[in-house]
CSV table of C-alpha atoms in Angstrom, one decimal:
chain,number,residue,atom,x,y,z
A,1,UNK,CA,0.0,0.0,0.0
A,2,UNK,CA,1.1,3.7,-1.2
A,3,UNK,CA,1.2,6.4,1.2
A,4,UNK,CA,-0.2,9.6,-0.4
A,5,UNK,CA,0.4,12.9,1.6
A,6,UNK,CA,-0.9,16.3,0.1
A,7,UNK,CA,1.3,18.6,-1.1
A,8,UNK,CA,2.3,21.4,0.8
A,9,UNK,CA,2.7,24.8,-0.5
A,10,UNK,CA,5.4,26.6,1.2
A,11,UNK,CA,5.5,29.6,-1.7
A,12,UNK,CA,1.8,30.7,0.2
A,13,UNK,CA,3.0,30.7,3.6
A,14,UNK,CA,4.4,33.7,5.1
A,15,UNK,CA,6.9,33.3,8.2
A,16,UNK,CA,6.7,36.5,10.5
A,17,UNK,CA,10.1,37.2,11.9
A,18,UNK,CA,10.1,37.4,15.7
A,19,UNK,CA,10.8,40.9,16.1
A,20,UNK,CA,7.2,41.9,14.1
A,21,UNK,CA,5.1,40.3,16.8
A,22,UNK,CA,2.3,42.8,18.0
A,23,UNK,CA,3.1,44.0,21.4
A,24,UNK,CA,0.5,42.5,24.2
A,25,UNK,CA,-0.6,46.0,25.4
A,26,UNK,CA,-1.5,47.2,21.9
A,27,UNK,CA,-4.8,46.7,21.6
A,28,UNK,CA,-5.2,47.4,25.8
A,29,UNK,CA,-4.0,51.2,25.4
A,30,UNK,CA,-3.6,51.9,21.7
A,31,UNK,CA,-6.2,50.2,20.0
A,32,UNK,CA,-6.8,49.7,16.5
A,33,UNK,CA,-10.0,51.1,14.5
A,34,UNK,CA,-13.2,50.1,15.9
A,35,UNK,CA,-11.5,49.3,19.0
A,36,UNK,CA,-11.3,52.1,22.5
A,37,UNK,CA,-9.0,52.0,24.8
A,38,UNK,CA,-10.1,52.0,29.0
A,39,UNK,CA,-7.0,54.0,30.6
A,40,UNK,CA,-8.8,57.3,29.9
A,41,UNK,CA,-11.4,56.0,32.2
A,42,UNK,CA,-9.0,55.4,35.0
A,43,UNK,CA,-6.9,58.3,34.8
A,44,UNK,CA,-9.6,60.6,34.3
A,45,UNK,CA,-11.5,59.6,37.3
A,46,UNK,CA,-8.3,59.7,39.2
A,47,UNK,CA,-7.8,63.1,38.1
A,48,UNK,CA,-11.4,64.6,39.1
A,49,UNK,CA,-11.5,63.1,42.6
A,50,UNK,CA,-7.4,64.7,43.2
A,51,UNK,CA,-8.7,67.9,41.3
A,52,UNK,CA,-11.7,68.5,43.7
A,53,UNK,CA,-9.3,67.5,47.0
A,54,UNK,CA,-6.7,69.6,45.8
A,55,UNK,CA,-8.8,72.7,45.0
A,56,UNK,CA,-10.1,72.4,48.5
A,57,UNK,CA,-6.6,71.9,50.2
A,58,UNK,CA,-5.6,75.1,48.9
A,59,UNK,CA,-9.2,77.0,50.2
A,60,UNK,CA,-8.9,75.8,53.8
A,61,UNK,CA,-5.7,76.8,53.9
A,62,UNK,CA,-6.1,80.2,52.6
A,63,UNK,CA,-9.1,80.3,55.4
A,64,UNK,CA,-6.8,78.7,57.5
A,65,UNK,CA,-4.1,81.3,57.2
A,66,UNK,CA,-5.9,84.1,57.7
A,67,UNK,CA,-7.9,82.8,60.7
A,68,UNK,CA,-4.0,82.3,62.3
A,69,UNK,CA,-3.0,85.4,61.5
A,70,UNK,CA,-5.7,86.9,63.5
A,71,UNK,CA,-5.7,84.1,66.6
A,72,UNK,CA,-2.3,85.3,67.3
A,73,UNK,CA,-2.9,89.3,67.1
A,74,UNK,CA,-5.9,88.0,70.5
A,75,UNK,CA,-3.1,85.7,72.4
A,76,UNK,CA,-0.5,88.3,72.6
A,77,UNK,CA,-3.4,91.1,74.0
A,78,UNK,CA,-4.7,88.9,76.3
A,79,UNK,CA,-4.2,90.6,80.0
A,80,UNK,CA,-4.0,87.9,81.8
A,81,UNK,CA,-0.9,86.7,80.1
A,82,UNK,CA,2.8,87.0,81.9
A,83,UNK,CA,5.2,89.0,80.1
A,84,UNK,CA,7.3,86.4,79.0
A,85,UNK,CA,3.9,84.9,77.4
A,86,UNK,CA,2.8,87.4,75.2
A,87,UNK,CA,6.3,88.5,74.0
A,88,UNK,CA,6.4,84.9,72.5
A,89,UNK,CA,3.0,84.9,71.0
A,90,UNK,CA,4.1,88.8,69.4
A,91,UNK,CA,6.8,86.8,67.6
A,92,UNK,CA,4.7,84.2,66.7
A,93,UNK,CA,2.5,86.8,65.3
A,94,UNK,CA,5.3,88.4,63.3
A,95,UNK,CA,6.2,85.4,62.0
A,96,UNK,CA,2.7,84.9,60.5
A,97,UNK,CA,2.8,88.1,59.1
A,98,UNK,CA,5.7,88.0,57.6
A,99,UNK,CA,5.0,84.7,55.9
A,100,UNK,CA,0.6,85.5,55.0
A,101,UNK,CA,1.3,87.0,51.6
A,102,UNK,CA,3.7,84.0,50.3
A,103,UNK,CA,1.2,81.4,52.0
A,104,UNK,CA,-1.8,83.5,50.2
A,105,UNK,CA,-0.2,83.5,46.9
A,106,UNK,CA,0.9,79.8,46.5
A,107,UNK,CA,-2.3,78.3,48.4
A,108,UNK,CA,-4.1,80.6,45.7
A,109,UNK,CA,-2.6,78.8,43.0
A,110,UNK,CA,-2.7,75.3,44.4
A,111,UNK,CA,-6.5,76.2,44.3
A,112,UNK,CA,-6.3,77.1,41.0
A,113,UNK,CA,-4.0,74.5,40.0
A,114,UNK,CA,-7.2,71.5,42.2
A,115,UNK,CA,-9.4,73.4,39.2
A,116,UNK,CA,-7.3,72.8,36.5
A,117,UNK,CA,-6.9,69.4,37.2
A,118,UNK,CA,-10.4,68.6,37.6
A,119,UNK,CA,-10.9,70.3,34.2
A,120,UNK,CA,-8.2,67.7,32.7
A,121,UNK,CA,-10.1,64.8,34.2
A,122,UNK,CA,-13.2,65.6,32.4
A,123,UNK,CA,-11.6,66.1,29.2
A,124,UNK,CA,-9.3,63.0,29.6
A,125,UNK,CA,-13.2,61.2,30.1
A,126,UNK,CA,-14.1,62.9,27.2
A,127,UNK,CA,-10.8,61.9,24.9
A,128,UNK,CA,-10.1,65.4,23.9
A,129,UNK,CA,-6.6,65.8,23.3
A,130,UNK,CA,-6.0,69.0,24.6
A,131,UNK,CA,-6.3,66.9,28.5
A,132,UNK,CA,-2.4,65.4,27.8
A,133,UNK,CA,-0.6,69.0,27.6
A,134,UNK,CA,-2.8,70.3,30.2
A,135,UNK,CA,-2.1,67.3,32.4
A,136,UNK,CA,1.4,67.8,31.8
A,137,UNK,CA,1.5,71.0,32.6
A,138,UNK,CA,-0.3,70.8,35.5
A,139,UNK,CA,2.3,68.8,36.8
A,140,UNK,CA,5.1,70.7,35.9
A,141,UNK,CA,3.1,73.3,37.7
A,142,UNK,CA,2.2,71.0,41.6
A,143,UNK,CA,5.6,69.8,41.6
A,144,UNK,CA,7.2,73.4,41.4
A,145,UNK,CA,4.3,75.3,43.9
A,146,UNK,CA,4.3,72.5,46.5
A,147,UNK,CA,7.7,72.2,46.8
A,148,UNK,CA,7.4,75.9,47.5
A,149,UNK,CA,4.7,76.1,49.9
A,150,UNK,CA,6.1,73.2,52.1
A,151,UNK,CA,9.5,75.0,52.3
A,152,UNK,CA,7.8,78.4,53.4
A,153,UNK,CA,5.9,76.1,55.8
A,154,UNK,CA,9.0,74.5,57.2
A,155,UNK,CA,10.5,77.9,57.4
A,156,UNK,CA,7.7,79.8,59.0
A,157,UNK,CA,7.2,76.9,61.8
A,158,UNK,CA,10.8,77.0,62.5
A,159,UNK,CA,10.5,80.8,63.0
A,160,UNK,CA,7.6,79.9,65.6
A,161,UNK,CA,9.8,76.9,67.2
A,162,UNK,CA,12.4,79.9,67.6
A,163,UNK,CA,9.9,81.9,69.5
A,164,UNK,CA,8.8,79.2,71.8
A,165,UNK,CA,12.6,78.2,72.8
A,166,UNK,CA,13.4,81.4,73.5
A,167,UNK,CA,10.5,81.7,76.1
A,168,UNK,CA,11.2,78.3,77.4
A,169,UNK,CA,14.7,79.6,77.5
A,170,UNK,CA,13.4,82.2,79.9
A,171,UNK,CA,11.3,80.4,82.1
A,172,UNK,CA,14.4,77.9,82.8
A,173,UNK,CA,16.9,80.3,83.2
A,174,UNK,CA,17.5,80.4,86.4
A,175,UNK,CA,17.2,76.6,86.6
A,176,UNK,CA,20.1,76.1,84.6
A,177,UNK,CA,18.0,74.1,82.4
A,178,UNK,CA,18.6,77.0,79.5
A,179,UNK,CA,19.9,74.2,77.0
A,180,UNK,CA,16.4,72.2,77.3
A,181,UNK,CA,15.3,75.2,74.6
A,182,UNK,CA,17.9,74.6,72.1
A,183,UNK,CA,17.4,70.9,72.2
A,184,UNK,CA,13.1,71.6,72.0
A,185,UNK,CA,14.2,74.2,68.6
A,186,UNK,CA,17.0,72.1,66.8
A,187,UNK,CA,14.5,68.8,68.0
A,188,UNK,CA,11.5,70.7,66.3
A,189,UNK,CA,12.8,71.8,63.3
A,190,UNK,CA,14.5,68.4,62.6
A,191,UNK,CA,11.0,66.6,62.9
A,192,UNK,CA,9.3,69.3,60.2
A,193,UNK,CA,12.3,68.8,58.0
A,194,UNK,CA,11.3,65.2,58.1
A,195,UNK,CA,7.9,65.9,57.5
A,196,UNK,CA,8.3,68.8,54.7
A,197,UNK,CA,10.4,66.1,52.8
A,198,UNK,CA,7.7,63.4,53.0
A,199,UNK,CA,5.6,66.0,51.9
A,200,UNK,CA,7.6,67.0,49.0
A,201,UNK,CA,7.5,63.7,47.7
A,202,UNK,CA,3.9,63.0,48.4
A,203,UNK,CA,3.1,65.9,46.4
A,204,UNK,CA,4.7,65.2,43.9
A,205,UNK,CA,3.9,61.4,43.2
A,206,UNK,CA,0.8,62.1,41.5
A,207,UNK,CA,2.3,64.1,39.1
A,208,UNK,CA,4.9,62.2,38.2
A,209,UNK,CA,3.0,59.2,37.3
A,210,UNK,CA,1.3,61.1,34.8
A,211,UNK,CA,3.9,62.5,33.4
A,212,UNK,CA,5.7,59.3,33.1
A,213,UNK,CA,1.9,57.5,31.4
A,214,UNK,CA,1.5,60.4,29.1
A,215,UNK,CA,5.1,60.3,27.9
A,216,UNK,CA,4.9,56.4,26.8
A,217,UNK,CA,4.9,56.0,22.9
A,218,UNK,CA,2.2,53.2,23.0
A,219,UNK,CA,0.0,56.1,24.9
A,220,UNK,CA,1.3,59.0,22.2
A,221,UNK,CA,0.1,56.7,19.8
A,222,UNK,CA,-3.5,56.4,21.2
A,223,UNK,CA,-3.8,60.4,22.0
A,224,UNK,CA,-3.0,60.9,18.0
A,225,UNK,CA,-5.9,59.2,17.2
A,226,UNK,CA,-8.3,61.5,18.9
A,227,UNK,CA,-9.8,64.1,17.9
A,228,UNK,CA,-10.5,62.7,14.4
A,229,UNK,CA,-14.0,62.7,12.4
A,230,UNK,CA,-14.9,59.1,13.1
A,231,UNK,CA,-14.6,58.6,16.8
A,232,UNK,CA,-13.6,54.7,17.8
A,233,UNK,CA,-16.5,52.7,19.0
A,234,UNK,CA,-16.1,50.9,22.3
A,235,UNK,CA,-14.6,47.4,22.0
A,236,UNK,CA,-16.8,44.5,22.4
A,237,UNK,CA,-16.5,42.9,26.2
């Protein structure tokens, strides 16, 4: 018995080289026609709930900074108050002052910059392709004005920690106990140094994950294609 096998035709078959193989997150976050991709969902909803947080951050503490400023004006007039009391709360007072006008301005613009990215949310939900520079510049924007506010913070609050040490310096004076202040200031400012550098880098997470997502090619690729006349249709579960 003859074994007949069917002939093969190699000439038809195409071999695609390894290199050419579609990458796995292709039709996740750029998709083809007819297809929509869901990070704009994600993103954008991440954005709007940050946006309305951070626009309301920077209104309590403009509230916040005013209501200080006068809180420490009543301490250092109250009569009952010893001398060494109210001379502390005076330069606690000065301090304020002398920092309201930078904490004013760049709580202002935190405010503004809350706003501007709950604008970007709703235009990221609604693929517009103006949301990617605005995003980006947004977070140019909260890196910069956060790393300035904590550092006025930090120096305002060791201003303050100066005024308390040097009434506790007073008070202990003729214990000999004069060096318990200096530990209390140097002790104090060391702990919001900590703190203002956490807070640096919290501030600025956000931000840099979305400057990092919009800057991928695979996601450059998917903002080119909106905007166009024939908007993709959702993909099929």
């Amino acid at each position: 018995m003859r074994l007949v096998t069917a002939p093969v035709f190699w000439h038809n078959r195409q071999v695609m080289p390894a290199d050419s193989a579609p990458e796995p997150t292709a039709l996740e976050y750029a998709p083809s026609r007819g297809q929509r991709s869901r990070w704009p969902v994600t993103f954008g909803v991440l954005a709007i709930v940050f946006g309305v947080c951070g626009a309301l951050y920077g209104a309590v503490q403009i509230i916040s900074t005013k209501m200080m400023e006068g809180a420490y004006s009543e301490l250092s007039a109250l009569p009952e108050a010893d001398q060494q009391t109210r001379e502390m709360y005076e330069a606690m007072m000065k301090s304020q002052e002398k920092w309201t006008s930078a904490s004013l301005l760049l709580n202002g613009i935190l405010c503004l910059l809350g706003l501007s990215l709950l604008l970007s949310g709703i235009l990221l939900l609604l693929r517009k392709p103006v949301a990617s520079p605005l995003l980006q510049t947004w977070a140019y924007g909260k890196i910069a004005t956060s790393t300035g506010a904590t550092v006025v913070g930090l120096l305002q609050q060791r201003e303050m920690a100066n005024a308390m040490s040097a009434s506790i310096s007073s008070s202990l004076a003729s214990s000999g106990s004069s060096s318990m202040a200096s530990a209390y200031s140097a002790g104090v400012t060391a702990v919001y140094g900590a703190f203002a550098i956490l807070g640096i880098l919290w501030f600025a997470a956000l931000p840099i994950v979305y400057l990092i997502w919009l800057n991928r090619e695979i996601v450059k690729a998917d903002l080119a294609t909106w905007g166009r006349n024939a908007d993709p249709q959702p993909a099929e579960a």
